[in-house]
XYZ file of C-alpha atoms in Angstrom:
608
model
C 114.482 121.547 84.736
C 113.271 119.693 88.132
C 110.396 117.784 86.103
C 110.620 114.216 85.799
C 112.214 112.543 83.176
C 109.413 110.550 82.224
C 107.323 113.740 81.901
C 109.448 115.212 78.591
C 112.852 116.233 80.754
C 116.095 115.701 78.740
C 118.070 114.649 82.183
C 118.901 111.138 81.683
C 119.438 108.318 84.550
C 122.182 108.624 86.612
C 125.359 106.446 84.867
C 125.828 102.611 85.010
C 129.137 102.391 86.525
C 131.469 98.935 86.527
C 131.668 97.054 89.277
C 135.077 98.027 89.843
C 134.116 101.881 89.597
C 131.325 101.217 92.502
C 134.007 98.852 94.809
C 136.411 101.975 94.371
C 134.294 103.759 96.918
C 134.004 101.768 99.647
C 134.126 97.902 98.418
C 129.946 97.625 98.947
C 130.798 98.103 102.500
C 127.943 101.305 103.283
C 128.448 101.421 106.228
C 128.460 105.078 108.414
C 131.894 103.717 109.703
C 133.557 102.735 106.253
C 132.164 105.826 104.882
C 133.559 108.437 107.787
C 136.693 106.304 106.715
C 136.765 108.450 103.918
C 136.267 111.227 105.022
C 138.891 110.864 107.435
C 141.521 109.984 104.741
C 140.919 114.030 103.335
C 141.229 114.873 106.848
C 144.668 113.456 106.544
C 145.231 114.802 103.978
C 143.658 118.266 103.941
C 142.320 117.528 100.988
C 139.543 120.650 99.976
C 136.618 118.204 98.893
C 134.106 118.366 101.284
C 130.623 119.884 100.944
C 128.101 120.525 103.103
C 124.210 120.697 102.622
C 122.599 122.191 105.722
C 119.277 122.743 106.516
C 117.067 124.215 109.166
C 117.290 121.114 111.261
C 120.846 122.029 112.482
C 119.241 125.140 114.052
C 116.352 123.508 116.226
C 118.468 123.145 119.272
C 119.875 126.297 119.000
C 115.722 127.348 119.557
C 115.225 128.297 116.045
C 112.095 126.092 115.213
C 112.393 124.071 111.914
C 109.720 124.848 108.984
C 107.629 121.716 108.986
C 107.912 119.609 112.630
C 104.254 119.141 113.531
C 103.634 121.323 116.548
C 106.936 122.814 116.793
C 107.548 123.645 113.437
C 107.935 127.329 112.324
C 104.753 126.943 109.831
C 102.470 125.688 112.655
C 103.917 128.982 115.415
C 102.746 131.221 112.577
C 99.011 130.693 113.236
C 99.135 133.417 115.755
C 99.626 136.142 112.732
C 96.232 135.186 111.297
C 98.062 133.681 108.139
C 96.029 133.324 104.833
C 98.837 130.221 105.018
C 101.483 129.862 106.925
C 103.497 130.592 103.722
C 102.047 133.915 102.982
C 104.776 135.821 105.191
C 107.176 135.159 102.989
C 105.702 136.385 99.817
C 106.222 139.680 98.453
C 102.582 140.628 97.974
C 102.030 139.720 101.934
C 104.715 141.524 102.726
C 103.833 144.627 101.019
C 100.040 144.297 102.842
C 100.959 143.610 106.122
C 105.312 144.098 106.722
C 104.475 144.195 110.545
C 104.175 140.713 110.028
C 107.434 139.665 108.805
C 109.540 142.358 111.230
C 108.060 140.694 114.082
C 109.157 137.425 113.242
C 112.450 138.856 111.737
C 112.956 140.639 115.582
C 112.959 137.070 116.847
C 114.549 135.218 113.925
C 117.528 138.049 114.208
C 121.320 137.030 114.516
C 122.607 137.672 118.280
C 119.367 136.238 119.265
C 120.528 132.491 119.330
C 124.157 130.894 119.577
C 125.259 128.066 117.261
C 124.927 124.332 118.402
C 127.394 121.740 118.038
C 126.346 121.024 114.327
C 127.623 124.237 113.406
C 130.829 123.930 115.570
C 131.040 120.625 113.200
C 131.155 122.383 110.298
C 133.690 124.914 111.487
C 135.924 122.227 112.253
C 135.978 121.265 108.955
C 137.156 124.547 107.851
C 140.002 124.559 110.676
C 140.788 120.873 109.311
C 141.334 122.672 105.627
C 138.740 120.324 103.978
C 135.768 122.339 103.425
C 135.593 123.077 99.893
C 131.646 125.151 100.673
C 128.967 125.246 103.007
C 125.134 125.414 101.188
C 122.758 126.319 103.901
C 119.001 126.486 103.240
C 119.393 128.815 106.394
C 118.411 132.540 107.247
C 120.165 132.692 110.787
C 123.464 133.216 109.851
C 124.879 130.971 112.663
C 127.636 129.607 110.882
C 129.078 133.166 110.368
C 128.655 133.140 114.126
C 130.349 129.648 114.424
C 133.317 131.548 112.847
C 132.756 129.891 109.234
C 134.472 132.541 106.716
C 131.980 134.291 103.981
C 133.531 132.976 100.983
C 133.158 129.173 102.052
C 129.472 129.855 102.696
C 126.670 129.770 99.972
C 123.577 131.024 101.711
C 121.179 129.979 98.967
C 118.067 131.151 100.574
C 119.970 134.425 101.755
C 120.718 136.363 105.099
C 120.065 138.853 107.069
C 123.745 139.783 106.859
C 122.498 142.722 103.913
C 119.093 144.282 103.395
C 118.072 146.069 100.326
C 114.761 148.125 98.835
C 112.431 145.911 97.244
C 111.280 148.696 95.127
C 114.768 150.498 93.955
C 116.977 148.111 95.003
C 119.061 150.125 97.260
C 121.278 148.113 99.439
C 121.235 148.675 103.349
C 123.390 147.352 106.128
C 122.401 144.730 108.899
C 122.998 147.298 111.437
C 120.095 149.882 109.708
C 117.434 146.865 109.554
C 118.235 145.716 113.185
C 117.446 149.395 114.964
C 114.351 149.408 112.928
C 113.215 146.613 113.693
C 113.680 146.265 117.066
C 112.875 149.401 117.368
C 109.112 148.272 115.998
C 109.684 150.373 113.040
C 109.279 148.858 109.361
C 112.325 149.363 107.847
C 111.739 151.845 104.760
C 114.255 153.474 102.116
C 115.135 156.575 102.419
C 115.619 157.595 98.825
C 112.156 156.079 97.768
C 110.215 155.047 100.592
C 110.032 151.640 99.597
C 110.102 148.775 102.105
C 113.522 147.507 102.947
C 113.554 143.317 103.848
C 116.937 141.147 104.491
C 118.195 139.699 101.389
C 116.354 136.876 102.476
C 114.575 134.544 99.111
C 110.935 135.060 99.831
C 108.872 132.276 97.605
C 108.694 133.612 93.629
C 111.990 135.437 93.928
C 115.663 133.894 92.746
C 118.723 132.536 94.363
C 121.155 134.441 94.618
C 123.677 134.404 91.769
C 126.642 133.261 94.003
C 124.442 129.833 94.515
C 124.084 129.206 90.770
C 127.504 129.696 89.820
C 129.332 128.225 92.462
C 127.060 125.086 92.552
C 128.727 124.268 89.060
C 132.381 124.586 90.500
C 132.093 122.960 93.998
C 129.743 120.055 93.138
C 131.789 117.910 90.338
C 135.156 118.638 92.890
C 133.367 116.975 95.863
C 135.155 114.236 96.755
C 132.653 113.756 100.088
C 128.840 115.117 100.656
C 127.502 115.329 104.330
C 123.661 116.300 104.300
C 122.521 117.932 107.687
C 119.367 118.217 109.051
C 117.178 119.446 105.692
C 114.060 117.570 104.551
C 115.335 117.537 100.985
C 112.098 119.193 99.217
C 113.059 122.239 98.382
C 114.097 122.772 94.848
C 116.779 123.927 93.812
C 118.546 123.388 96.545
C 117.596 119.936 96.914
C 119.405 118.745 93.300
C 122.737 119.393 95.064
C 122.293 116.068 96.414
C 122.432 114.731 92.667
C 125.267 117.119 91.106
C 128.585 114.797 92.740
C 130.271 112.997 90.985
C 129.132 109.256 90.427
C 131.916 107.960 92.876
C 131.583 110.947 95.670
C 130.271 109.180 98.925
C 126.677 110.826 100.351
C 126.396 110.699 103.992
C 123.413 111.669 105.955
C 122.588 113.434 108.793
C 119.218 113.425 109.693
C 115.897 112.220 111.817
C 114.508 110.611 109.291
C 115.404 109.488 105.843
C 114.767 111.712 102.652
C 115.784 112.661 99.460
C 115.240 108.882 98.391
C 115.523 107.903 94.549
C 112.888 109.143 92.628
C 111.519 107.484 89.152
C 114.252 109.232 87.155
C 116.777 107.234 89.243
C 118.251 109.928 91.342
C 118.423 110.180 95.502
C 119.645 108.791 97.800
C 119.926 104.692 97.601
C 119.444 103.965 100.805
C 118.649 99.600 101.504
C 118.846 99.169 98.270
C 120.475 96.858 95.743
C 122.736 99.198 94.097
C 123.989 101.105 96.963
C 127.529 101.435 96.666
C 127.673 105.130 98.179
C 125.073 106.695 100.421
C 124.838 106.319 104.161
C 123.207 107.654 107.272
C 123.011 108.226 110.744
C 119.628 108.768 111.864
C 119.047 111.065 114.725
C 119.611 114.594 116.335
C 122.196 116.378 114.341
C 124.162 117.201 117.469
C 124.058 113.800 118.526
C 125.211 112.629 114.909
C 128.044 115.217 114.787
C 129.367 113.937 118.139
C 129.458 110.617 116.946
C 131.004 111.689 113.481
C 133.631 113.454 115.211
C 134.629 110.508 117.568
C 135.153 107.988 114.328
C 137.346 110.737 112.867
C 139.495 111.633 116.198
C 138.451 114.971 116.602
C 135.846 114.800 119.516
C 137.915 116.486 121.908
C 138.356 119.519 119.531
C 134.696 119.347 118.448
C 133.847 119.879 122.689
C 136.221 122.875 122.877
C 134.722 124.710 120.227
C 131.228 124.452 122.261
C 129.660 127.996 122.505
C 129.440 129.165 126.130
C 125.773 130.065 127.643
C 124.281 133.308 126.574
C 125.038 136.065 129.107
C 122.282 137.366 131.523
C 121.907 140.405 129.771
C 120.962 138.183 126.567
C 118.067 136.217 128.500
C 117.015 139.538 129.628
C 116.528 140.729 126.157
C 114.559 137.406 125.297
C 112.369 138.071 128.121
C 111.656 141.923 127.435
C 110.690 140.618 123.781
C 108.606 138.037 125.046
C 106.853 140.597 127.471
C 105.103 142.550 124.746
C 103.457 140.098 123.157
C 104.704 140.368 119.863
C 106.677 137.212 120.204
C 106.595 134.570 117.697
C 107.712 131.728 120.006
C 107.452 132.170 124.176
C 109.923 130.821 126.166
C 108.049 127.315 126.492
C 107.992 126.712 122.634
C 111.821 127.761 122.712
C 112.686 125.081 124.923
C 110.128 122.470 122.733
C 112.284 123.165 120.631
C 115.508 122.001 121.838
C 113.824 119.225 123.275
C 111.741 118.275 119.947
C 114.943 116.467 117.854
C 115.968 114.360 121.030
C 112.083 113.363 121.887
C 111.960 112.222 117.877
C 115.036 110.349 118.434
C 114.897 108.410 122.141
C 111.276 107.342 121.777
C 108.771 107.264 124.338
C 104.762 109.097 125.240
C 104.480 112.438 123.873
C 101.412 114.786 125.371
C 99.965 114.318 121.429
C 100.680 110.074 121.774
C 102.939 107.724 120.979
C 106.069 108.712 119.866
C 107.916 107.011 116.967
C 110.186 103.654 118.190
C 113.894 104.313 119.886
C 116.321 104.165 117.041
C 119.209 102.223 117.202
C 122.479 102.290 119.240
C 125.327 104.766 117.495
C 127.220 101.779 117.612
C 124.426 99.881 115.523
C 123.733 102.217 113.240
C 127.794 103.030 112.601
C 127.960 99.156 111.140
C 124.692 98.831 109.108
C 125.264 98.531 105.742
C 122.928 100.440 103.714
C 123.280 98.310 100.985
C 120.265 94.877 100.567
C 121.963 91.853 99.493
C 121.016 91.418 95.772
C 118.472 88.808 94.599
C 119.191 87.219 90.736
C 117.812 89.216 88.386
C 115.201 87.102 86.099
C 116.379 86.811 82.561
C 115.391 89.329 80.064
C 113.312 87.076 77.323
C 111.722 88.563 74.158
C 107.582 89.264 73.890
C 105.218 87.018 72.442
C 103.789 87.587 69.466
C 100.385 86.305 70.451
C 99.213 84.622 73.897
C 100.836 81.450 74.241
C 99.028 78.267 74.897
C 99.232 76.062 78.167
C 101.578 74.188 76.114
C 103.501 76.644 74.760
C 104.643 78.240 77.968
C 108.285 79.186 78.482
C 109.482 77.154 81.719
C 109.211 80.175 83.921
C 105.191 80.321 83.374
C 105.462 84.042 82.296
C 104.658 85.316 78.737
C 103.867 88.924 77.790
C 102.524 90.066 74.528
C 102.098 93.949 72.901
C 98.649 93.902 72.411
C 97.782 97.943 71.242
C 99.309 99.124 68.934
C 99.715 96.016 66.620
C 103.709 95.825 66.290
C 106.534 98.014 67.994
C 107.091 99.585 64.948
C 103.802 101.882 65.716
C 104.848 102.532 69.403
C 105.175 106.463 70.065
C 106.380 108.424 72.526
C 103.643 109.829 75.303
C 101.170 107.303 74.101
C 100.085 104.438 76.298
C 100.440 100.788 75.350
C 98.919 97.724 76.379
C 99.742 94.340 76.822
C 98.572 90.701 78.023
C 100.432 88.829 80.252
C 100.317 85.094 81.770
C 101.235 84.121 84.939
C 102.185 80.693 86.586
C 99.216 79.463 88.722
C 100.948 79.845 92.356
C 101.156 83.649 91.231
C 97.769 84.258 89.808
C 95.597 86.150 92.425
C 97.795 88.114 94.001
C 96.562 91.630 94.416
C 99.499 93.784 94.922
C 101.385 92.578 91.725
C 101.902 95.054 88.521
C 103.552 95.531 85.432
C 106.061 98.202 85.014
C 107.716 100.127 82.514
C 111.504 100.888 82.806
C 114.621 102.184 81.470
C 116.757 99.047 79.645
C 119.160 98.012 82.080
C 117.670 99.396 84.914
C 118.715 97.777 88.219
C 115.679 98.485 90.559
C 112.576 98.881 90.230
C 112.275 102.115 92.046
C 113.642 103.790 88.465
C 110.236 102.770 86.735
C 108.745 104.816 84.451
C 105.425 103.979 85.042
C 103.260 101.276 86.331
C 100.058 99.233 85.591
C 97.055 99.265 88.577
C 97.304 95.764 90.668
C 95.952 93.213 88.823
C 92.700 92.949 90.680
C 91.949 96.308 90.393
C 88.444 96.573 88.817
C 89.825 98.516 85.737
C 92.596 96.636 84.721
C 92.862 92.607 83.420
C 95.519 90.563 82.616
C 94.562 90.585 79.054
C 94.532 94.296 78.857
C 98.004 96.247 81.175
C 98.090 99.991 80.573
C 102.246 101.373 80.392
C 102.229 105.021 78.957
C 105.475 105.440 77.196
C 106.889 108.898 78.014
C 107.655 111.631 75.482
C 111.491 110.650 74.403
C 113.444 113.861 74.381
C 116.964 111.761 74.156
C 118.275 110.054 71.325
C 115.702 107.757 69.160
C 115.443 104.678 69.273
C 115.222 104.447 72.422
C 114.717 100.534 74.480
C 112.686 100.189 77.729
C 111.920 96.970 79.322
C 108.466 95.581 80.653
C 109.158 93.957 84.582
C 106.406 91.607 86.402
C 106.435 93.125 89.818
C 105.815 91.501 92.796
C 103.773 94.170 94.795
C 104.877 92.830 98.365
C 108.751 92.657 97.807
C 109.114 95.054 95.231
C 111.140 93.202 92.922
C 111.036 91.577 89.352
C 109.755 88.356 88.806
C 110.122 88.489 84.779
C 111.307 90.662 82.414
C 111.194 91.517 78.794
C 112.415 93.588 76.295
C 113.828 95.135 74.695
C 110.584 97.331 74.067
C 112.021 99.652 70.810
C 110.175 103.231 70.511
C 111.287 104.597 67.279
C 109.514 108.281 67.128
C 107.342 110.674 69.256
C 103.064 111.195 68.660
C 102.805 114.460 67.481
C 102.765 116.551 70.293
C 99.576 118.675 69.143
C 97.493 115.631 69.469
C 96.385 114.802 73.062
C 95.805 111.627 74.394
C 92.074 111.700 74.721
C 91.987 111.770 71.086
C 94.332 109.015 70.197
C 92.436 106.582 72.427
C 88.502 107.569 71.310
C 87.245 105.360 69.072
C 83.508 105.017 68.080
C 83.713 101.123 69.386
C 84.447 101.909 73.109
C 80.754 103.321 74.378
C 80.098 99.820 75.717
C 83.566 99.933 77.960
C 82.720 103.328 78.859
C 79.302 102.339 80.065
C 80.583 99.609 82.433
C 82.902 102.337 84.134
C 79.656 104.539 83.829
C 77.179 101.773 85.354
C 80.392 100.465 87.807
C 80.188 103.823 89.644
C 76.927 104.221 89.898
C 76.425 101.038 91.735
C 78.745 102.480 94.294
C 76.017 104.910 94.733
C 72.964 102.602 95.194
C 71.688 103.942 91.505
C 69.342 101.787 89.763
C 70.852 101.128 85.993
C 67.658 102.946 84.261
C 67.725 105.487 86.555
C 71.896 106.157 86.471
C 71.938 105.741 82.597
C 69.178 108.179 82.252
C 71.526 111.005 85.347
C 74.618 110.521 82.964
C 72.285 111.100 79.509
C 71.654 114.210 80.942
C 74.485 115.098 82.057
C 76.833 113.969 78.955
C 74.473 114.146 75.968
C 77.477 114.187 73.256
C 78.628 110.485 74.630
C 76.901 107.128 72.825
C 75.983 104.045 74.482
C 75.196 101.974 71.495
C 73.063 99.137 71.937
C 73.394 99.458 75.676
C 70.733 102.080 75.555
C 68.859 99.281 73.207
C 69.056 96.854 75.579
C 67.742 99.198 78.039
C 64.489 100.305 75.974
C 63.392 96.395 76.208
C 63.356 96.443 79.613
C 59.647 96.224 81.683
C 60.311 99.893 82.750
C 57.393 102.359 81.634
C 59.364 105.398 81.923
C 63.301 106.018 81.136
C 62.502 109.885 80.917
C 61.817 112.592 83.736
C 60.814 110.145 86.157
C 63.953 108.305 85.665
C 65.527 111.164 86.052
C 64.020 112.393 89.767
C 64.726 108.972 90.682
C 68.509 108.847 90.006
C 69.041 112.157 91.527
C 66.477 111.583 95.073
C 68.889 108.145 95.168
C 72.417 110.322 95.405
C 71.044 112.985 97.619
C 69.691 109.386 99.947
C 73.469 107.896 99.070
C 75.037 110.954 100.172
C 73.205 111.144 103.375
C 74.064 107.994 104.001
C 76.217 107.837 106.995
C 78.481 104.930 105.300
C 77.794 106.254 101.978
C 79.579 109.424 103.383
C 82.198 107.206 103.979
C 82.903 104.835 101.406
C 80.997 106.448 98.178
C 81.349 109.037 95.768
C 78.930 112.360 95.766
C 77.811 113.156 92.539
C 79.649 115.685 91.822
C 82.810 112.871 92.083
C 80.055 110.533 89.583
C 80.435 113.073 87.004
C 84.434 113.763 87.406
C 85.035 109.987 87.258
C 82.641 109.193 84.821
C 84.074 112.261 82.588
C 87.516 110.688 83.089
């Protein structure tokens, strides 16, 4: 499963390693240079270990466009196909309505089209070097067949157009039948069935390929080195690889940007963190990165000579001839966007849509940062309060926390929220961007919460009164989970305590809504109620009288008392007209446009 831990998954947190285990890798030192270290120690030792995650980003400079760049991605070129979303022409269903679609793009997409770049040349060398254990490319282009990579060392999770088969019988075809067809401007069909015939490409709803599943079970716990190239990480399954080393296997990536950052369940990447003891990156083009990859591990001059000469002029003839009938998917200009887009991303500078983003560093700069934050102490983890202390009372620190629903711990359940009062020293009180947070016990960072109260100014949350949903325990019960005062600005504890015991699970045919009604809370719910309709300008008669209406089953209890005394003649139809002329005034409101709610978001709110 890819869901969340916190949201019923069984996966646990990544393992607590020793000290020792985490200096094994490279002594804290997470650095791009102590980490190519060890990858140049296999190197020496042609040690099969290495694995390779490659996405479409190691393709852009070849002229294939990425999926999701702004501008130059592959999703924005598709507008010209009149997309229901850019999506669409990789779903079955589109393809069935409309295959002209998808073998236009395919005639462009098509291998002999484009040559591989010096990424790909990268990952050959690998192979020559005897340490490639596999290649997992998110990619459809085939270019590191062309950049000589053998078959078996590739997993092409999201397929190839190396085979094509029927979608209807399943009949398999060869690359050279789908090629003549389409670029002939034919749609490929079967010619026992009729059916449509598509590369063994994964269109969206269909599965990886079997070779991905099984092999991603051998190769990943053998990795003794991970380089990530040019992928945005959000692709799932693919993206898990990241995840499936082993606990001591040093990550390195490759990329203009970072992703694939830890997530709430505790896996990703750590970069400037406090536990890093593994992951690294270069940020940049992936050519560029390569290059300078290559140089810390000796091989640059061997990485050069495998460079792919120009594409004969017969080649750029054929480009032109496709781009001449108007069926292309990405004219000549957009092509050489393309190879320019990675490099503009990475140096800087005015773009024609603005600013671009700031130069990144130096190679040399970025080959000694250590991706790993000096630690702060960790507060000490102190026991709750049974009740709210006094001034006098106090621990030292100024921080207290107390369970204040349910009662005890002993009535704590799994995927039911809890609530608690805190107290704060005076230079902390105020701050806005403070929280509470739930995590695992002995969690490190905070980025492995489980879940988190709103700031403490918010207008629906107090001090006395910090919402934490526990999450449904599918491991091992009891389970412990710690409480952590957050400061909001510098993300990092400024108290702790626990342990915070949860001995069973709610039953999980009762929903939440009905554990936390109670005939008691009308009053509450009438301040949210009466809260939001200030936003809109609403006089109270007028908004209590627009939500009557609208929820008749709900009680206000003596509000609606207090209301009758009031010197207003009529709380009926008039009301009514009133409350409704003041949100069709609010909503024409330039600013109210702006800053408030319609009513159709009064009643979702107020229903929530």
């Amino acid at each position: 499963s890819t869901e969340d831990w916190s949201m019923g998954n069984a996966t646990p947190p990544p393992p607590t390693l020793s000290e020792e285990e985490e200096r094994s890798v490279v002594d804290y030192d997470v650095t791009p240079r102590a980490i190519c270290g060890k990858l140049k120690e296999l190197l020496q030792a042609r040690e099969e270990s290495v694995v390779v995650m490659a996405g479409a980003g190691i393709s852009v400079s070849a002229g294939i466009p990425d999926f999701r760049s702004p501008g130059t991605g592959l999703y924005d070129n598709l507008q010209k196909y009149n997309l229901p979303r850019p999506e669409a022409i990789f779903t079955l269903d589109y393809f069935r309505e409309r295959p002209e679609a998808f073998c236009t793009l395919a005639k462009e997409m098509f291998p002999g089209n484009f040559q591989p770049t010096p990424t790909h040349n990268f990952i050959r060398l690998l192979h020559d070097k005897g340490v490639l254990l596999r290649c997992y490319t998110q990619n459809i282009d085939t270019l590191e067949r062309e950049a000589g990579i053998p078959g078996e060392k590739l997993v092409e999770a999201h397929g190839s157009f190396a085979s094509a088969k029927c979608i209807d019988c399943h009949r398999s075809y060869s690359k050279e039948f789908i090629k003549d067809m389409i670029f002939r401007d034919n749609v490929p069909r079967c010619t026992a069935c009729g059916g449509l015939v598509k590369p063994e490409i994964v269109f969206f709803g269909e599965n990886l390929p079997q070779r991905f599943f099984e092999l991603r079970k051998q190769d990943l716990p053998k990795a003794k080195f991970l380089v990530v190239l040019g992928t945005s990480l959000q692709v799932a399954p693919f993206c898990k690889l990241v995840n499936e080393v082993t606990p001591t296997c040093p990550r390195l990536l490759i990329n203009l940007e970072k992703v694939g950052e830890r997530d709430p369940t505790g896996h990703g990447f750590r970069f400037d963190a406090f536990d890093n003891y593994r992951d690294s990156a270069l940020l940049g083009s992936c050519d560029d990165m390569v290059r300078v990859v290559a140089t810390e591990l000796g091989v640059a001059d061997e990485l050069a000579a495998l460079a792919t000469p120009p594409p004969p002029p017969s080649a750029t003839a054929a480009d032109a001839a496709l781009e001449g009938d108007g069926a292309s998917a990405m004219d000549a200009e957009t092509r050489e966007g393309q190879k320019t887009a990675g490099a503009a991303a990475a140096t800087g500078g005015e773009g024609e849509d603005g600013p671009q983003p700031a130069p990144l560093p130096s190679p040399e700069q970025q080959l000694t940062h250590n991706w790993r934050k000096p630690r702060p102490p960790m507060p000490p983890l102190v026991p709750f309060s049974s009740s709210t202390p006094s001034a006098e009372d106090l621990p030292s620190s100024g921080f207290s926390c107390s369970l204040v629903e349910p009662n005890s711990q002993e009535e704590l359940l799994g995927g039911r929220p809890s609530f608690f009062c805190i107290t704060v020293p005076p230079e902390v009180q105020g701050k806005e961007r403070d929280f509470l947070c739930l995590v695992h016990k002995g969690a490190q960072v905070p980025a492995e919460r489980i879940d988190r109260s709103f700031p403490f100014l918010d207008e629906d949350c107090s001090p006395n009164r910090l919402r934490l949903r526990i999450p449904w325990i599918r491991l091992e019960l009891p389970y412990e989970f710690e409480v952590w005062y957050m400061d909001g600005v510098n993300e990092f504890p400024m108290a702790r305590w626990g342990p915070l015991i949860v001995s069973a699970n709610a039953p999980e045919d009762v929903h939440e809504e009905e554990y936390e009604a109670s005939g008691e809370d009308g009053e509450d719910k009438l301040e949210v109620l009466m809260r939001l309709a200030e936003q809109l300008g609403l006089p109270k008669e007028a908004a209590l009288s627009l939500l009557s209406s609208k929820f008749p089953d709900m009680e206000f209890g003596a509000a609606e008392k207090d209301l009758s005394e009031d010197p207003v003649e009529d709380h009926g139809s008039r009301a009514q007209i009133d409350a409704e002329e003041h949100v069709v005034q609010a909503t024409n409101s330039p600013s109210a446009r702006e800053d408030a709610p319609d009513a159709g978001a009064l009643e979702e709110q107020a229903a929530e």
